[in-house]
Amino acid sequence: MDEAARRIHAFTDDALGDHDAVGLAEQVRRGAVGRDELAAAAAARSRAVEAELHAVAFDAFASPRLGDDPEAALFGVPTFVKDNTDLAGWPTNHGSEAYVASPAKRDGAYARQYLGTGLTVLGKSRLPEFGFNATTEFMTQPPTRNPWDPAYSVGASSGGSAAMVAAGVVPIAHANDGGGSIRIPAACAGLVGLKPSRGRHRDGEQARHLPINMVSEGVVTRSVRDTAAFVAAAEDGWRNPNLPPVGLVTGPAQRRLRVGLILDTVTGATVDEDTRRAVERTAALLERAGHVVEPIALPVTEQFAADFVQYWGLLAELALDTSRLLLSRSFDAARADGLSRGLRAFHRRHLYRTPGALRRLRRVPQQCAALLARHEVVLSPVLAHTTPPLGHLAPTVAYDELIHRLTRWVAYTPLNNISGQPGISLPMGTTAGGLPVGVQLTAAHGDERTLLELAYLLEAAQPFARIQD
């Protein structure tokens, strides 16, 4: 079977067509199409592919949440919200098989900002338990599949959102990122995934209580202009006065940038040839556009990777030990997935390491800021190798082997979460088998504008592959 025949997508000649979110919003404003028509088309597309993709956690096709401001930039465009974010009247199950959630009593703070952009929410997208894994797989439930090839992972933790956007169900979907969870699925699914600066958007409820807040909210999209439009629309609703405004970025800038190139990993993992080739090709495109690209060293050592896993374990322990109180009295930690339980057990065995790990992690923003003082942008892979087949990272894999596999794959993205710096994943390559390969651009804290400008440049220089072609 050739690669095109393996793909799963819902693109068809309906109200959504091939349009991105900006294009659909323009049509709604002109009266060429109604938001109800778009919602119905997206619901039909979801039904057409859901039996194969398994991307939807909860659907509300009969009663979607509608944006209430016709002047909002993305008014009427259909979307999904990740199932770790509260919307009043809908359950929030955090991807867990350990309990069944009751309907949320109120919208979360970030959900209100998201709805303020005008989007029509059709339901909730799937994620692995508590967003801890880098693949959207489960203990007993079917995995979310990659629409480019259903035998492969679509990444995580925003895997359900990425699968639906890549497959054409909706043009834009909610994602959040605590270790790469916007950028990883974007890389696996051939999408644009911007992890904003820490504090750029309103925090979700869980992020506010973390010892180190490493979660950023955002979206996955198929075009740079959709991501840029969302950032501007979210900023219209609320802007952090401590960060420079981004505004609406509409294209590349003319300034010449210093770009640092990093191919080494903090875990010592070897970058595979498909990934290296995509990064080097991107570097050549930037040089051709007049930017200066030069190799630079990582600002942290392998100790960072060990400290991040320690913190990961702390979060797992907090999640499993408090969910009965905070989420549901029915929560049964014994039914949590293998990764969550393995991380908790690891942290309990090595609890004495936590104070030192937190102390070192809190120094990372300063170390990374020094690096970005000499270069406006850093270019790197998103992941050390291309997306693995389903099962490779499943939570049923023995913990020691699973954590080894995860840290050898997720070797770049966590640094931005601890530093707070923005990073964007762009689909800049494909494997011989037709799977997308992402590259990452990182900028100084608060400088999403530069990332979006470069993303426009790269999208024009090498148009992103389309699943329907």
Short mmCIF file of C-alpha atoms in Angstrom, two decimals:
data_model
loop_
_atom_site.label_atom_id
_atom_site.label_comp_id
_atom_site.label_asym_id
_atom_site.label_seq_id
_atom_site.Cartn_x
_atom_site.Cartn_y
_atom_site.Cartn_z
CA MET A 1 0.00 0.00 0.00
CA ASP A 2 1.44 3.41 -0.94
CA GLU A 3 1.71 6.21 1.61
CA ALA A 4 -1.28 8.21 0.25
CA ALA A 5 -3.55 5.18 0.56
CA ARG A 6 -2.66 4.77 4.25
CA ARG A 7 -3.68 8.32 5.12
CA ILE A 8 -6.94 9.08 6.92
CA HIS A 9 -8.57 12.42 6.21
CA ALA A 10 -12.00 13.99 5.99
CA PHE A 11 -11.36 16.73 3.44
CA THR A 12 -14.30 16.95 1.06
CA ASP A 13 -16.39 19.44 -0.91
CA ASP A 14 -18.43 20.82 1.98
CA ALA A 15 -18.70 24.14 3.80
CA LEU A 16 -15.22 23.69 5.31
CA GLY A 17 -13.50 22.80 2.02
CA ASP A 18 -9.74 23.25 2.18
CA HIS A 19 -9.96 26.56 4.07
CA ASP A 20 -7.94 27.38 7.12
CA ALA A 21 -9.49 29.08 10.15
CA VAL A 22 -8.79 32.61 8.91
CA GLY A 23 -10.40 31.80 5.58
CA LEU A 24 -13.49 30.35 7.25
CA ALA A 25 -13.85 33.33 9.58
CA GLU A 26 -13.72 35.65 6.56
CA GLN A 27 -16.50 33.67 4.91
CA VAL A 28 -18.66 33.90 8.03
CA ARG A 29 -18.14 37.66 8.21
CA ARG A 30 -19.15 38.03 4.56
CA GLY A 31 -22.26 35.96 5.10
CA ALA A 32 -21.08 33.34 2.59
CA VAL A 33 -21.51 30.60 5.18
CA GLY A 34 -23.08 30.34 8.62
CA ARG A 35 -21.42 29.09 11.78
CA ASP A 36 -24.11 26.41 12.15
CA GLU A 37 -23.24 25.13 8.68
CA LEU A 38 -19.56 24.99 9.57
CA ALA A 39 -20.30 23.19 12.84
CA ALA A 40 -22.46 20.63 11.03
CA ALA A 41 -19.76 20.03 8.42
CA ALA A 42 -17.10 19.53 11.09
CA ALA A 43 -19.37 17.13 13.00
CA ALA A 44 -19.93 15.12 9.82
CA ARG A 45 -16.18 15.00 9.16
CA SER A 46 -15.53 13.83 12.70
CA ARG A 47 -18.06 11.01 12.33
CA ALA A 48 -16.45 9.98 9.04
CA VAL A 49 -12.99 9.37 10.58
CA GLU A 50 -13.49 8.89 14.33
CA ALA A 51 -13.83 5.10 14.12
CA GLU A 52 -10.26 5.02 12.78
CA LEU A 53 -8.66 7.99 14.56
CA HIS A 54 -10.16 7.73 18.07
CA ALA A 55 -9.44 11.42 18.65
CA VAL A 56 -12.63 12.59 20.40
CA ALA A 57 -13.02 12.31 24.18
CA PHE A 58 -16.49 13.87 24.31
CA ASP A 59 -18.66 15.31 21.54
CA ALA A 60 -21.32 17.96 21.85
CA PHE A 61 -22.38 18.06 18.21
CA ALA A 62 -26.04 18.58 19.18
CA SER A 63 -25.28 21.52 21.49
CA PRO A 64 -21.86 23.08 20.77
CA ARG A 65 -20.46 25.99 22.76
CA LEU A 66 -20.80 29.08 20.59
CA GLY A 67 -18.69 32.20 20.69
CA ASP A 68 -20.92 35.17 21.50
CA ASP A 69 -19.02 38.02 19.83
CA PRO A 70 -19.57 38.30 16.06
CA GLU A 71 -16.68 40.76 15.91
CA ALA A 72 -14.19 38.25 17.33
CA ALA A 73 -11.44 37.32 14.88
CA LEU A 74 -12.31 33.60 14.64
CA PHE A 75 -16.07 33.85 15.05
CA GLY A 76 -17.88 30.75 13.83
CA VAL A 77 -14.83 28.56 13.20
CA PRO A 78 -15.29 25.01 14.62
CA THR A 79 -12.78 23.61 17.09
CA PHE A 80 -12.23 21.14 19.94
CA VAL A 81 -10.89 21.79 23.45
CA LYS A 82 -8.42 19.38 25.02
CA ASP A 83 -9.96 17.20 27.72
CA ASN A 84 -7.91 18.68 30.56
CA THR A 85 -9.69 22.04 30.42
CA ASP A 86 -13.05 22.72 32.08
CA LEU A 87 -16.09 23.83 30.10
CA ALA A 88 -19.29 24.20 32.11
CA GLY A 89 -21.64 21.26 31.74
CA TRP A 90 -19.08 18.98 30.09
CA PRO A 91 -16.92 16.34 31.80
CA THR A 92 -13.14 16.75 32.08
CA ASN A 93 -11.56 13.33 32.36
CA HIS A 94 -7.85 14.21 31.88
CA GLY A 95 -7.38 11.12 29.69
CA SER A 96 -7.64 8.87 32.74
CA GLU A 97 -9.27 5.46 33.05
CA ALA A 98 -9.10 5.74 36.84
CA TYR A 99 -12.42 7.61 37.19
CA VAL A 100 -15.40 8.98 35.28
CA ALA A 101 -15.74 12.74 35.55
CA SER A 102 -18.93 14.61 36.38
CA PRO A 103 -19.82 17.72 34.35
CA ALA A 104 -17.73 20.76 35.22
CA LYS A 105 -19.56 23.45 37.18
CA ARG A 106 -17.97 26.39 35.39
CA ASP A 107 -15.66 27.34 32.54
CA GLY A 108 -11.97 27.42 33.36
CA ALA A 109 -10.08 30.72 33.16
CA TYR A 110 -8.27 29.75 29.97
CA ALA A 111 -11.44 28.26 28.46
CA ARG A 112 -13.05 31.69 28.77
CA GLN A 113 -10.15 33.29 26.94
CA TYR A 114 -10.33 30.59 24.26
CA LEU A 115 -14.06 31.09 23.74
CA GLY A 116 -13.47 34.83 23.55
CA THR A 117 -11.73 34.36 20.19
CA GLY A 118 -15.14 33.47 18.66
CA LEU A 119 -14.50 29.77 18.08
CA THR A 120 -17.34 27.22 18.14
CA VAL A 121 -16.40 24.30 20.42
CA LEU A 122 -17.77 20.94 19.27
CA GLY A 123 -16.36 18.78 22.07
CA LYS A 124 -13.23 17.58 23.86
CA SER A 125 -10.13 15.99 22.30
CA ARG A 126 -8.28 13.00 23.76
CA LEU A 127 -5.01 13.09 25.68
CA PRO A 128 -2.96 10.49 27.58
CA GLU A 129 -3.52 10.35 31.31
CA PHE A 130 -2.83 13.78 32.84
CA GLY A 131 -0.80 14.65 29.75
CA PHE A 132 2.23 12.78 31.13
CA ASN A 133 3.00 10.64 28.08
CA ALA A 134 4.33 11.74 24.68
CA THR A 135 1.91 9.46 22.84
CA THR A 136 -1.89 9.36 23.06
CA GLU A 137 -2.16 5.75 24.15
CA PHE A 138 -3.97 4.04 27.00
CA MET A 139 -4.04 0.91 29.14
CA THR A 140 -7.24 -0.59 27.69
CA GLN A 141 -8.79 1.99 25.38
CA PRO A 142 -7.84 2.24 21.69
CA PRO A 143 -5.01 4.66 20.89
CA THR A 144 -5.42 7.90 18.98
CA ARG A 145 -3.90 7.23 15.56
CA ASN A 146 -1.76 9.36 13.29
CA PRO A 147 -3.83 10.30 10.22
CA TRP A 148 -0.69 10.25 8.05
CA ASP A 149 -0.29 6.54 8.87
CA PRO A 150 -2.60 4.92 11.46
CA ALA A 151 0.09 2.44 12.52
CA TYR A 152 2.08 5.30 14.07
CA SER A 153 1.77 7.57 17.09
CA VAL A 154 0.38 11.07 16.64
CA GLY A 155 2.39 12.20 19.66
CA ALA A 156 0.96 13.85 22.76
CA SER A 157 -0.30 15.07 24.95
CA SER A 158 -2.46 17.15 22.57
CA GLY A 159 -2.72 14.12 20.30
CA GLY A 160 -6.47 14.15 19.80
CA SER A 161 -6.41 17.79 18.74
CA ALA A 162 -3.50 17.21 16.36
CA ALA A 163 -5.14 14.18 14.77
CA MET A 164 -8.34 16.10 14.03
CA VAL A 165 -6.60 19.16 12.63
CA ALA A 166 -4.30 17.07 10.44
CA ALA A 167 -7.23 15.00 9.20
CA GLY A 168 -9.25 18.08 8.29
CA VAL A 169 -12.01 17.67 10.87
CA VAL A 170 -11.38 21.21 12.12
CA PRO A 171 -8.72 23.75 11.07
CA ILE A 172 -7.66 24.67 14.60
CA ALA A 173 -7.83 22.97 17.99
CA HIS A 174 -6.81 23.69 21.56
CA ALA A 175 -3.52 22.30 22.84
CA ASN A 176 -1.34 22.87 25.88
CA ASP A 177 2.29 22.14 26.53
CA GLY A 178 4.04 21.07 29.73
CA GLY A 179 6.98 19.20 28.19
CA GLY A 180 6.35 19.47 24.47
CA SER A 181 2.65 18.69 24.28
CA ILE A 182 1.90 21.28 21.58
CA ARG A 183 5.13 20.88 19.63
CA ILE A 184 5.41 17.07 19.73
CA PRO A 185 2.01 16.26 18.18
CA ALA A 186 2.46 19.13 15.72
CA ALA A 187 5.74 17.54 14.59
CA CYS A 188 4.16 14.08 14.33
CA ALA A 189 1.09 15.31 12.45
CA GLY A 190 2.62 17.87 10.09
CA LEU A 191 1.18 20.94 11.83
CA VAL A 192 2.19 24.32 13.17
CA GLY A 193 2.48 24.23 16.96
CA LEU A 194 3.48 27.33 18.94
CA LYS A 195 4.22 26.97 22.65
CA PRO A 196 3.84 30.56 23.86
CA SER A 197 5.97 32.25 26.48
CA ARG A 198 5.14 31.49 30.08
CA GLY A 199 2.38 33.90 31.06
CA ARG A 200 1.34 34.79 27.52
CA HIS A 201 -2.18 33.41 28.06
CA ARG A 202 -4.26 32.86 31.15
CA ASP A 203 -3.14 29.79 33.05
CA GLY A 204 -5.28 26.71 33.38
CA GLU A 205 -6.35 25.78 36.90
CA GLN A 206 -3.73 23.06 37.43
CA ALA A 207 -0.79 25.15 36.18
CA ARG A 208 -1.31 27.81 38.83
CA HIS A 209 -0.40 25.43 41.63
CA LEU A 210 2.72 23.85 40.17
CA PRO A 211 6.04 24.35 42.02
CA ILE A 212 7.44 25.42 38.63
CA ASN A 213 4.76 26.50 36.19
CA MET A 214 5.83 24.91 32.94
CA VAL A 215 2.46 24.74 31.12
CA SER A 216 1.56 27.05 28.23
CA GLU A 217 -1.77 27.15 26.40
CA GLY A 218 -2.19 27.39 22.65
CA VAL A 219 -3.41 25.67 19.49
CA VAL A 220 -2.34 23.40 16.67
CA THR A 221 -3.11 24.54 13.12
CA ARG A 222 -2.32 23.78 9.49
CA SER A 223 -1.11 27.30 8.59
CA VAL A 224 1.12 29.92 10.14
CA ARG A 225 -1.52 32.60 9.64
CA ASP A 226 -4.02 30.61 11.73
CA THR A 227 -1.59 30.38 14.62
CA ALA A 228 -0.77 34.09 14.28
CA ALA A 229 -4.47 34.99 14.13
CA PHE A 230 -5.19 32.96 17.25
CA VAL A 231 -2.36 34.60 19.21
CA ALA A 232 -3.68 38.05 18.27
CA ALA A 233 -7.30 37.12 19.02
CA ALA A 234 -6.41 35.68 22.43
CA GLU A 235 -4.42 38.83 23.16
CA ASP A 236 -7.44 40.96 22.28
CA GLY A 237 -9.29 39.23 25.12
CA TRP A 238 -6.51 39.43 27.70
CA ARG A 239 -2.89 40.56 27.58
CA ASN A 240 -0.24 40.07 30.20
CA PRO A 241 1.11 43.57 30.92
CA ASN A 242 4.47 42.08 31.86
CA LEU A 243 5.11 40.80 28.33
CA PRO A 244 5.53 42.79 25.11
CA PRO A 245 2.44 42.56 22.90
CA VAL A 246 2.61 40.27 19.89
CA GLY A 247 -0.18 41.83 17.82
CA LEU A 248 -1.25 40.34 14.51
CA VAL A 249 1.79 39.07 12.60
CA THR A 250 1.01 38.89 8.88
CA GLY A 251 4.29 37.94 7.25
CA PRO A 252 8.08 37.75 7.52
CA ALA A 253 10.21 40.66 8.66
CA GLN A 254 13.17 42.06 6.73
CA ARG A 255 15.71 42.11 9.57
CA ARG A 256 18.77 39.87 9.55
CA LEU A 257 18.88 37.45 12.47
CA ARG A 258 21.59 35.44 14.23
CA VAL A 259 20.36 31.85 14.45
CA GLY A 260 22.02 29.34 16.76
CA LEU A 261 21.91 25.73 15.54
CA ILE A 262 21.66 22.90 18.10
CA LEU A 263 21.69 19.24 17.13
CA ASP A 264 23.11 17.78 20.35
CA THR A 265 20.64 16.43 22.91
CA VAL A 266 20.62 16.83 26.68
CA THR A 267 20.03 13.09 27.03
CA GLY A 268 22.85 11.97 24.75
CA ALA A 269 20.35 10.53 22.28
CA THR A 270 21.43 10.31 18.63
CA VAL A 271 19.41 12.32 16.13
CA ASP A 272 18.18 10.19 13.24
CA GLU A 273 18.95 11.01 9.62
CA ASP A 274 15.45 12.14 8.61
CA THR A 275 15.36 14.61 11.50
CA ARG A 276 18.91 15.87 10.97
CA ARG A 277 18.22 16.37 7.27
CA ALA A 278 15.08 18.42 7.96
CA VAL A 279 16.93 20.68 10.41
CA GLU A 280 19.89 21.18 8.07
CA ARG A 281 17.58 21.93 5.15
CA THR A 282 15.81 24.53 7.31
CA ALA A 283 19.15 26.08 8.23
CA ALA A 284 20.00 26.36 4.53
CA LEU A 285 16.65 28.08 3.82
CA LEU A 286 17.33 30.61 6.58
CA GLU A 287 20.83 31.31 5.24
CA ARG A 288 19.44 31.74 1.75
CA ALA A 289 17.09 34.38 3.17
CA GLY A 290 20.06 36.30 4.59
CA HIS A 291 20.13 35.07 8.18
CA VAL A 292 23.35 33.92 9.84
CA VAL A 293 23.24 30.34 11.14
CA GLU A 294 26.02 28.99 13.35
CA PRO A 295 26.35 25.94 15.62
CA ILE A 296 26.09 26.64 19.35
CA ALA A 297 26.31 24.57 22.52
CA LEU A 298 23.43 23.57 24.73
CA PRO A 299 22.99 25.89 27.72
CA VAL A 300 22.44 22.93 30.10
CA THR A 301 24.03 19.54 30.80
CA GLU A 302 22.58 16.04 31.08
CA GLN A 303 21.74 16.91 34.69
CA PHE A 304 18.80 18.88 33.27
CA ALA A 305 17.25 15.70 31.86
CA ALA A 306 17.59 13.92 35.21
CA ASP A 307 16.08 16.89 37.04
CA PHE A 308 13.18 17.08 34.61
CA VAL A 309 12.34 13.40 35.14
CA GLN A 310 12.49 13.99 38.90
CA TYR A 311 10.02 16.86 38.55
CA TRP A 312 7.86 14.75 36.23
CA GLY A 313 7.73 12.14 38.99
CA LEU A 314 6.73 14.74 41.56
CA LEU A 315 3.83 15.86 39.35
CA ALA A 316 2.70 12.27 38.89
CA GLU A 317 2.73 11.71 42.64
CA LEU A 318 0.74 14.89 43.23
CA ALA A 319 -1.77 13.94 40.53
CA LEU A 320 -2.39 10.42 41.78
CA ASP A 321 -2.43 11.35 45.48
CA THR A 322 -4.77 14.35 45.20
CA SER A 323 -7.18 13.40 42.39
CA ARG A 324 -9.63 11.68 44.74
CA LEU A 325 -9.95 14.97 46.60
CA LEU A 326 -9.70 17.40 43.67
CA LEU A 327 -11.32 15.51 40.77
CA SER A 328 -13.63 12.73 41.95
CA ARG A 329 -14.17 10.55 45.00
CA SER A 330 -14.36 7.66 42.53
CA PHE A 331 -10.72 8.13 41.47
CA ASP A 332 -8.82 4.85 41.94
CA ALA A 333 -5.04 5.30 41.69
CA ALA A 334 -4.65 1.55 41.20
CA ARG A 335 -6.38 2.00 37.82
CA ALA A 336 -4.05 4.82 36.73
CA ASP A 337 -1.87 4.01 33.76
CA GLY A 338 1.54 2.40 33.92
CA LEU A 339 3.50 5.57 33.25
CA SER A 340 1.71 7.58 35.96
CA ARG A 341 2.21 4.82 38.52
CA GLY A 342 5.80 4.26 37.45
CA LEU A 343 6.66 7.95 37.75
CA ARG A 344 5.06 8.13 41.20
CA ALA A 345 6.98 5.07 42.40
CA PHE A 346 10.21 6.49 40.97
CA HIS A 347 9.67 9.78 42.78
CA ARG A 348 8.89 8.09 46.07
CA ARG A 349 12.14 6.08 45.84
CA HIS A 350 14.16 9.21 45.09
CA LEU A 351 12.29 11.87 47.04
CA TYR A 352 15.55 13.16 48.52
CA ARG A 353 16.59 14.40 45.04
CA THR A 354 13.63 16.75 44.63
CA PRO A 355 14.90 19.86 46.47
CA GLY A 356 18.13 19.90 44.46
CA ALA A 357 16.30 19.26 41.20
CA LEU A 358 13.88 22.14 41.80
CA ARG A 359 16.74 24.43 42.78
CA ARG A 360 18.64 23.64 39.56
CA LEU A 361 15.54 23.85 37.36
CA ARG A 362 14.77 27.32 38.72
CA ARG A 363 18.18 28.47 37.41
CA VAL A 364 17.41 27.33 33.85
CA PRO A 365 15.58 30.50 32.72
CA GLN A 366 18.68 32.58 33.43
CA GLN A 367 20.94 30.10 31.59
CA CYS A 368 18.70 30.09 28.52
CA ALA A 369 18.28 33.86 28.55
CA ALA A 370 22.06 34.24 28.31
CA LEU A 371 22.06 32.02 25.22
CA LEU A 372 19.34 34.11 23.55
CA ALA A 373 21.24 37.30 24.33
CA ARG A 374 23.76 36.28 21.65
CA HIS A 375 21.27 34.82 19.15
CA GLU A 376 17.75 36.00 18.43
CA VAL A 377 16.62 32.47 17.53
CA VAL A 378 17.73 28.88 18.14
CA LEU A 379 17.05 26.18 15.54
CA SER A 380 16.84 22.53 16.64
CA PRO A 381 14.88 19.35 16.11
CA VAL A 382 11.59 18.96 17.94
CA LEU A 383 12.34 15.30 18.67
CA ALA A 384 15.45 13.13 18.40
CA HIS A 385 13.83 10.75 15.95
CA THR A 386 10.69 10.49 13.85
CA THR A 387 7.39 9.35 15.33
CA PRO A 388 7.44 5.72 16.50
CA PRO A 389 4.88 3.01 15.78
CA LEU A 390 2.01 2.64 18.20
CA GLY A 391 2.97 0.46 21.15
CA HIS A 392 6.55 1.73 21.39
CA LEU A 393 5.60 4.30 24.06
CA ALA A 394 2.37 2.74 25.31
CA PRO A 395 1.77 2.93 29.08
CA THR A 396 1.67 -0.88 29.14
CA VAL A 397 5.45 -0.96 28.47
CA ALA A 398 7.48 -1.66 31.63
CA TYR A 399 8.32 1.64 33.33
CA ASP A 400 12.13 1.45 33.14
CA GLU A 401 12.05 0.71 29.42
CA LEU A 402 9.31 3.27 28.75
CA ILE A 403 11.12 6.12 30.51
CA HIS A 404 14.31 5.23 28.61
CA ARG A 405 12.43 5.37 25.31
CA LEU A 406 10.68 8.62 26.21
CA THR A 407 13.84 10.45 27.25
CA ARG A 408 15.66 9.28 24.10
CA TRP A 409 12.84 10.72 21.97
CA VAL A 410 11.71 13.83 23.86
CA ALA A 411 15.19 15.31 23.98
CA TYR A 412 14.59 18.99 23.10
CA THR A 413 11.16 20.34 24.01
CA PRO A 414 11.22 20.28 27.86
CA LEU A 415 13.91 22.95 28.02
CA ASN A 416 11.47 25.62 26.79
CA ASN A 417 8.90 24.60 29.38
CA ILE A 418 11.32 25.15 32.24
CA SER A 419 12.89 28.29 30.74
CA GLY A 420 9.50 29.77 29.84
CA GLN A 421 10.70 30.69 26.36
CA PRO A 422 8.43 30.33 23.32
CA GLY A 423 9.07 27.59 20.79
CA ILE A 424 7.37 26.71 17.54
CA SER A 425 7.27 23.40 15.67
CA LEU A 426 7.06 23.59 11.88
CA PRO A 427 6.60 20.68 9.44
CA MET A 428 9.82 21.00 7.46
CA GLY A 429 10.43 17.45 6.26
CA THR A 430 9.00 14.01 5.61
CA THR A 431 10.38 10.51 6.03
CA ALA A 432 10.79 8.06 3.16
CA GLY A 433 7.46 6.58 4.29
CA GLY A 434 5.70 9.94 4.13
CA LEU A 435 5.52 10.78 7.86
CA PRO A 436 6.00 14.44 8.82
CA VAL A 437 9.17 15.69 10.51
CA GLY A 438 9.13 18.84 12.63
CA VAL A 439 11.82 21.38 13.41
CA GLN A 440 11.80 23.80 16.33
CA LEU A 441 12.58 27.49 16.55
CA THR A 442 13.08 29.06 19.98
CA ALA A 443 13.18 32.77 20.81
CA ALA A 444 13.69 34.90 23.90
CA HIS A 445 10.94 35.06 26.48
CA GLY A 446 8.12 37.22 25.13
CA ASP A 447 9.31 37.19 21.52
CA GLU A 448 6.66 35.10 19.75
CA ARG A 449 6.62 37.75 17.01
CA THR A 450 10.06 36.74 15.72
CA LEU A 451 9.05 33.07 15.67
CA LEU A 452 5.91 33.80 13.67
CA GLU A 453 7.81 36.01 11.23
CA LEU A 454 10.35 33.26 10.56
CA ALA A 455 7.56 30.69 10.33
CA TYR A 456 5.94 32.71 7.55
CA LEU A 457 9.27 32.85 5.73
CA LEU A 458 9.80 29.09 5.95
CA GLU A 459 6.21 28.26 4.98
CA ALA A 460 6.62 30.36 1.83
CA ALA A 461 10.06 28.94 1.03
CA GLN A 462 8.93 25.34 1.49
CA PRO A 463 5.11 25.00 1.55
CA PHE A 464 3.95 22.48 4.11
CA ALA A 465 2.89 19.04 2.86
CA ARG A 466 -0.87 18.49 2.76
CA ILE A 467 -2.40 15.20 3.80
CA GLN A 468 -5.05 15.35 1.07
CA ASP A 469 -2.53 15.60 -1.79
#
